[in-house]
Amino acid sequence: MQEELLSSKVDEFEEAMKDMYLIFKVDDQFYGIEIKYVIEIIGLLPITYVPNQEEYVKGIINLRGKIIPVIDARMRLLKPQKEYNERTCVIVTSIDDFLAGIIVDHVSEVAVINKDQISPLPQTYEKIDERFFRGVANLNERLVLVLDCETFVKPDRINL
Amino acid sequence: MNEAQKDPMLEIFVSEAKEIVSSLERIFIELKEGNRNFDVAVVEALRFFHTLKGSSAMMGFEDISKVCHRVEDIFVCMRDEGKLPTSLDTFILEMLKLIDFLTIQINRIENSQQILPAENIEEVLEKVEMSLAENDKVQAESEKRYHIRLLFEEGWEMENLRAFLIVQNLKQYVKVLEYLPSDVESNMASSEKIKKEGFFISIETLLKKEDVVKLFESFAWVRDVRIEEVSEKASLTKEISSWQNAIHSTNKLINVNIEKVDKLIDLIGEVVITFSMIVQHQRIKTDENGSFKNLTLQMSKLIRELQEVAMSMRMLPLSSTFQRLKRTIIEMSAKLQKPVDVHITGEETELDKVLIEHLTDPLIHIVRNAVDHGIEDKEERLKKGKGATGNVYISAKNSGSEVVISIEDDGRGLNKEKILQRALERGLITSTDDIEEDEILELIFQPGFSTKEEATEYSGRGVGLDIVKNSVQKIGGRIFVESEKDRGTRFTVRIPLTLAIIDGMLIDVDGNVFVVPLSSIVETFKLEKQQIVLENEIPFVYRRGICFSVIDLNKMFYGKDMLAKGRPFYLGILVTNGEKNGVLLVDNMISQQQIVIKTLPAILKQVRGISGCTLLGSGNIAFILDIDALLER
């Protein structure tokens, strides 16, 4: 009985989180990822380089005793590299129990984007990796590119 | 769901029920193997079913207690009326089905799912009941045989002579057939054995059980008498093993939530790190009179011991896993009509509980492959001049900081041509030309290699060896395959003992800190420039008449040539994996300390030569070198 109550609470919680997105910025473009994946947002920690990784995998960090990989959103989106500054931060995400950090220029806010607000991107442009994008949403006259967090964070060929 | 929200009663029930079910499984498998006396097995199984019936009824799981009740009736019938199943083999297989059903029920309870109604197992129960009804054992009205185990009071010493005294005394009343240890009158060492395991006697008599027990009352040093009536041919030696199991299971054990143990181990890991920071603290390093140093030395001994105890808490023998493998083989062998013998060695080898859990399914998969694809049909085997019965050898042993598990069959072996052909079909390779002989077998671990074409009940469900490899790698292990046509196939799995703590040497390579496991270091030395031979850009180190290849970590991991630094000398570390040697060139040796191994995040690509990482006192991350892999290059 108690368990049922609990699980219905969890459902409610997930329901409430469903359409919420964390909006961040790379260059002047806004991007959004589903808030349910986000654990926390931290400042940049010292990164230990790991050999033999994709270029966008910057290395690993020590987050209070947990070792987690960090990927550079900018490089994952095939944009030119830029030096990190004090506004640079890391969005710590959890997908199927795998923690990973995404390095972004800066985090702006949490916003609600309904499914019907998202319209698909036009067919391939050369420098766009379509797998990452669920579409684009118009949020108070700001265009937000909605990312698919799983494909964005998980490597193309996963080595589990 | 959070651990704290679980009902503790339910937790206890589940953990007990699991234990009961696995004990039951063991009983029936040993019965099948002929390693257990039937009557003893019946009594023991009955006891387990009875316990499970009671506790599940108490927890309100009627469907479980109903089933147990039915089974109990069957077993009571066998015990008291001497009824026997028509075919022992079918009986055992049906009982295993029933145990599976109970296992599913318990798992469902654990995961807070609805349990299945008892009707689902009705068919099996009816079969078992029917098989009993047809058969009535003729009760022999002759002398009965009893197996007896005596436990002696502690502190009396000379147990062997006391045992001998009992035997002599007993001979007046009953026919003593056998006793173990059998050399009590001459061998003082048997005293220890009796202290530990008890004294075993096999007798034949017309006396009733109760009267036999009374015979021992006159001996003050007898603490406990356990007596079983046995059938004609039961041998004492075989039975002892089942009794010993029973003794072991009454060891003083408590159930501890594994999360608490994990937390404890984590905390100790933190203590280790913090302590290494203390040891390296300037104030202690420069301590003049050495009193602090002595204290830290003592402290480090204590911490090490603490660690060992904590780690050992999570260690479990592989026996239950091997038992499941054995069971899988027995069932398959019956269904596929392929006689197979299972040979198990080293089942007492211990491994971290968590690792064992991750390992069971991959091993079952390999065993299934062995019986299904590896071992040929009877006719084919006879044609090839092999014995009609196939063999599967399962073994485990410790090797350094690893446990090596191997599963070997004497079947037809892997067909290299077929593998190549399939790999071509599946587009895993583009041509058969540039593939090395030893790479062919590796292909079977490729994702997409598995095929559903040959689907049988046991394999070809689309789950391939790639999944097996992945699960082994997930726990930091490695898997190898060897095979010879018509001779058989061997899978070897090497797994680190535990998510452990090792002794390591911290080294500095161009500003990057690495950990070399101390166990692989032979020696360290200063290396003059002229001791390094450079032939065609490939460096060697010449030392005491032997040439060692140089492993340039800087080049390997960071693409920078270590020798390009042009230093007058380096530090060399001679490392070995027992077979091969190599020399690491390093800038500096930092310190020697205990290292808490952490795995690299799974979503990173594996780095050859790095087995994991650790946190340093400073909070920085250092990679742990995989010496085996480095030397393989």
Short mmCIF file of N, CA and C in Angstrom, two decimals, chain A residues 2-4 6 46-54 57 59-71 95 98-101 153-155 157-160, chain B residues 1-2 5-7 10 112 270 446 466 469-471 473-474 556-558 598-608 610 613-616 619-623:
data_model
loop_
_atom_site.label_atom_id
_atom_site.label_comp_id
_atom_site.label_asym_id
_atom_site.label_seq_id
_atom_site.Cartn_x
_atom_site.Cartn_y
_atom_site.Cartn_z
N GLN A 2 1.83 1.21 0.92
CA GLN A 2 2.74 2.34 1.04
C GLN A 2 3.55 2.50 -0.25
N GLU A 3 3.92 1.33 -0.80
CA GLU A 3 4.72 1.36 -2.01
C GLU A 3 3.96 1.97 -3.17
N GLU A 4 2.66 1.60 -3.25
CA GLU A 4 1.86 2.15 -4.33
C GLU A 4 1.81 3.67 -4.26
N LEU A 6 3.92 5.58 -2.92
CA LEU A 6 5.24 6.12 -3.24
C LEU A 6 5.43 6.18 -4.75
N PRO A 46 39.34 20.82 -12.30
CA PRO A 46 40.51 20.39 -13.08
C PRO A 46 40.20 19.11 -13.87
N ILE A 47 40.55 19.12 -15.14
CA ILE A 47 40.23 17.98 -16.00
C ILE A 47 41.50 17.16 -16.25
N THR A 48 41.39 15.86 -16.04
CA THR A 48 42.52 14.98 -16.37
C THR A 48 42.31 14.41 -17.76
N TYR A 49 43.26 14.68 -18.64
CA TYR A 49 43.16 14.21 -20.00
C TYR A 49 43.22 12.69 -20.05
N VAL A 50 42.36 12.06 -20.85
CA VAL A 50 42.41 10.61 -21.02
C VAL A 50 42.82 10.32 -22.46
N PRO A 51 43.88 9.57 -22.64
CA PRO A 51 44.33 9.27 -24.00
C PRO A 51 43.30 8.46 -24.78
N ASN A 52 43.42 8.48 -26.09
CA ASN A 52 42.67 7.59 -26.97
C ASN A 52 41.17 7.83 -26.94
N GLN A 53 40.73 9.07 -26.74
CA GLN A 53 39.29 9.33 -26.73
C GLN A 53 38.92 10.20 -27.92
N GLU A 54 37.63 10.30 -28.18
CA GLU A 54 37.16 11.24 -29.20
C GLU A 54 37.60 12.65 -28.77
N VAL A 57 35.74 14.52 -26.05
CA VAL A 57 35.84 14.05 -24.67
C VAL A 57 37.08 14.68 -24.06
N GLY A 59 38.14 14.68 -20.97
CA GLY A 59 38.85 13.93 -19.94
C GLY A 59 37.92 13.56 -18.81
N ILE A 60 38.51 13.39 -17.62
CA ILE A 60 37.68 13.03 -16.49
C ILE A 60 37.90 14.02 -15.35
N ILE A 61 36.88 14.17 -14.53
CA ILE A 61 37.02 15.05 -13.36
C ILE A 61 36.66 14.26 -12.10
N ASN A 62 37.11 14.78 -11.00
CA ASN A 62 36.81 14.19 -9.70
C ASN A 62 35.70 15.00 -9.05
N LEU A 63 34.49 14.44 -9.13
CA LEU A 63 33.36 15.15 -8.52
C LEU A 63 33.09 14.51 -7.16
N ARG A 64 33.65 15.08 -6.13
CA ARG A 64 33.49 14.56 -4.76
C ARG A 64 33.68 13.04 -4.70
N GLY A 65 34.77 12.59 -5.27
CA GLY A 65 35.09 11.18 -5.16
C GLY A 65 34.55 10.32 -6.30
N LYS A 66 33.65 10.89 -7.08
CA LYS A 66 33.17 10.15 -8.25
C LYS A 66 33.97 10.60 -9.46
N ILE A 67 34.38 9.62 -10.26
CA ILE A 67 35.13 9.95 -11.46
C ILE A 67 34.14 10.04 -12.63
N ILE A 68 34.01 11.20 -13.23
CA ILE A 68 33.07 11.27 -14.34
C ILE A 68 33.72 11.91 -15.57
N PRO A 69 33.34 11.44 -16.75
CA PRO A 69 33.89 12.02 -17.98
C PRO A 69 33.22 13.36 -18.29
N VAL A 70 33.96 14.24 -18.93
CA VAL A 70 33.34 15.50 -19.36
C VAL A 70 33.51 15.66 -20.87
N ILE A 71 32.41 16.09 -21.51
CA ILE A 71 32.51 16.33 -22.94
C ILE A 71 32.26 17.80 -23.21
N ILE A 95 22.52 9.37 -17.31
CA ILE A 95 21.71 8.62 -18.26
C ILE A 95 21.92 7.14 -17.97
N PHE A 98 24.78 6.31 -15.89
CA PHE A 98 26.11 6.79 -16.27
C PHE A 98 26.16 8.29 -16.09
N LEU A 99 27.12 8.73 -15.29
CA LEU A 99 27.26 10.16 -15.09
C LEU A 99 28.20 10.73 -16.14
N ALA A 100 27.87 11.89 -16.65
CA ALA A 100 28.77 12.57 -17.57
C ALA A 100 28.53 14.06 -17.44
N GLY A 101 29.58 14.83 -17.65
CA GLY A 101 29.45 16.27 -17.58
C GLY A 101 29.49 16.87 -18.98
N VAL A 153 25.21 12.78 -25.30
CA VAL A 153 26.21 12.47 -24.29
C VAL A 153 26.90 11.13 -24.56
N LYS A 154 26.10 10.15 -24.95
CA LYS A 154 26.70 8.83 -25.15
C LYS A 154 27.55 8.83 -26.41
N PRO A 155 28.69 8.17 -26.34
CA PRO A 155 29.54 8.13 -27.52
C PRO A 155 28.88 7.34 -28.64
N ARG A 157 30.05 5.03 -30.64
CA ARG A 157 30.24 3.58 -30.47
C ARG A 157 30.53 3.32 -29.02
N ILE A 158 29.51 2.88 -28.34
CA ILE A 158 29.67 2.74 -26.89
C ILE A 158 30.46 1.49 -26.57
N ASN A 159 31.32 1.64 -25.62
CA ASN A 159 32.26 0.55 -25.32
C ASN A 159 31.96 -0.04 -23.95
N LEU A 160 30.79 -0.60 -23.82
CA LEU A 160 30.40 -1.10 -22.49
C LEU A 160 30.73 -2.56 -22.35
N MET B 1 13.69 1.97 -5.49
CA MET B 1 13.18 2.34 -4.17
C MET B 1 14.33 2.44 -3.18
N ASN B 2 14.16 3.32 -2.29
CA ASN B 2 15.19 3.54 -1.29
C ASN B 2 15.29 2.36 -0.31
N GLN B 5 13.23 2.36 2.89
CA GLN B 5 11.78 2.22 2.86
C GLN B 5 11.35 0.77 2.81
N LYS B 6 12.32 -0.13 2.63
CA LYS B 6 11.96 -1.54 2.57
C LYS B 6 11.57 -2.04 3.94
N ASP B 7 10.60 -2.95 3.93
CA ASP B 7 10.17 -3.56 5.16
C ASP B 7 11.25 -4.55 5.62
N LEU B 10 10.31 -8.18 5.49
CA LEU B 10 10.26 -8.70 4.14
C LEU B 10 11.67 -8.99 3.65
N SER B 112 8.92 -6.18 -5.50
CA SER B 112 7.54 -5.75 -5.22
C SER B 112 6.60 -5.96 -6.40
N GLU B 270 38.46 6.06 1.91
CA GLU B 270 38.70 7.47 2.21
C GLU B 270 39.77 7.61 3.29
N GLN B 446 32.51 -10.29 -31.63
CA GLN B 446 32.05 -9.07 -32.27
C GLN B 446 30.54 -8.95 -32.16
N ASP B 466 29.19 -11.23 -27.72
CA ASP B 466 29.59 -9.83 -27.51
C ASP B 466 29.04 -9.33 -26.18
N LYS B 469 31.18 -10.74 -23.50
CA LYS B 469 32.42 -9.99 -23.39
C LYS B 469 32.18 -8.65 -22.68
N ASN B 470 31.09 -8.00 -23.08
CA ASN B 470 30.78 -6.71 -22.45
C ASN B 470 30.59 -6.84 -20.94
N SER B 471 29.85 -7.87 -20.55
CA SER B 471 29.60 -7.97 -19.11
C SER B 471 30.88 -8.31 -18.36
N GLN B 473 33.87 -7.32 -19.32
CA GLN B 473 34.67 -6.09 -19.31
C GLN B 473 34.13 -5.08 -18.31
N LYS B 474 32.83 -5.11 -18.15
CA LYS B 474 32.18 -4.17 -17.25
C LYS B 474 32.75 -4.28 -15.84
N MET B 556 53.29 6.85 -25.68
CA MET B 556 52.11 6.02 -25.85
C MET B 556 50.82 6.79 -25.57
N PHE B 557 50.84 7.56 -24.49
CA PHE B 557 49.59 8.22 -24.07
C PHE B 557 49.48 9.67 -24.55
N TYR B 558 50.62 10.33 -24.70
CA TYR B 558 50.55 11.75 -25.02
C TYR B 558 51.26 12.13 -26.31
N LYS B 598 39.65 2.79 -8.75
CA LYS B 598 38.33 3.16 -9.28
C LYS B 598 38.34 2.83 -10.76
N THR B 599 37.20 2.38 -11.26
CA THR B 599 37.16 2.07 -12.68
C THR B 599 36.97 3.36 -13.47
N LEU B 600 37.45 3.36 -14.70
CA LEU B 600 37.20 4.50 -15.56
C LEU B 600 35.73 4.46 -15.95
N PRO B 601 35.12 5.63 -16.14
CA PRO B 601 33.71 5.64 -16.52
C PRO B 601 33.50 4.79 -17.77
N ALA B 602 32.42 4.00 -17.75
CA ALA B 602 32.22 3.02 -18.81
C ALA B 602 32.00 3.66 -20.17
N ILE B 603 31.55 4.91 -20.20
CA ILE B 603 31.28 5.46 -21.52
C ILE B 603 32.54 5.99 -22.20
N LEU B 604 33.66 5.91 -21.52
CA LEU B 604 34.91 6.25 -22.20
C LEU B 604 35.37 5.03 -23.00
N LYS B 605 36.14 5.30 -24.05
CA LYS B 605 36.75 4.18 -24.75
C LYS B 605 37.83 3.59 -23.87
N GLN B 606 38.01 2.30 -23.94
CA GLN B 606 39.07 1.69 -23.14
C GLN B 606 40.43 2.17 -23.62
N VAL B 607 41.30 2.41 -22.68
CA VAL B 607 42.64 2.82 -23.04
C VAL B 607 43.56 1.65 -22.78
N ARG B 608 44.22 1.19 -23.81
CA ARG B 608 45.10 0.06 -23.63
C ARG B 608 46.27 0.47 -22.75
N ILE B 610 45.90 1.11 -19.51
CA ILE B 610 45.37 1.73 -18.29
C ILE B 610 44.23 0.86 -17.76
N CYS B 613 41.69 4.07 -12.43
CA CYS B 613 42.31 5.28 -11.93
C CYS B 613 42.12 5.37 -10.43
N THR B 614 42.72 6.35 -9.84
CA THR B 614 42.60 6.52 -8.41
C THR B 614 42.65 8.00 -8.08
N LEU B 615 42.15 8.32 -6.90
CA LEU B 615 42.23 9.71 -6.46
C LEU B 615 43.43 9.89 -5.56
N LEU B 616 44.19 10.92 -5.82
CA LEU B 616 45.34 11.19 -4.97
C LEU B 616 44.90 12.07 -3.80
N GLY B 619 43.37 15.25 -4.50
CA GLY B 619 42.11 15.32 -5.23
C GLY B 619 42.31 15.11 -6.72
N ASN B 620 43.55 15.11 -7.16
CA ASN B 620 43.81 14.86 -8.57
C ASN B 620 43.61 13.39 -8.90
N ILE B 621 43.49 13.13 -10.20
CA ILE B 621 43.26 11.77 -10.64
C ILE B 621 44.56 11.22 -11.24
N ALA B 622 44.89 9.98 -10.90
CA ALA B 622 46.05 9.34 -11.51
C ALA B 622 45.60 8.03 -12.14
N PHE B 623 46.17 7.69 -13.28
CA PHE B 623 45.81 6.44 -13.94
C PHE B 623 46.62 5.28 -13.37
#
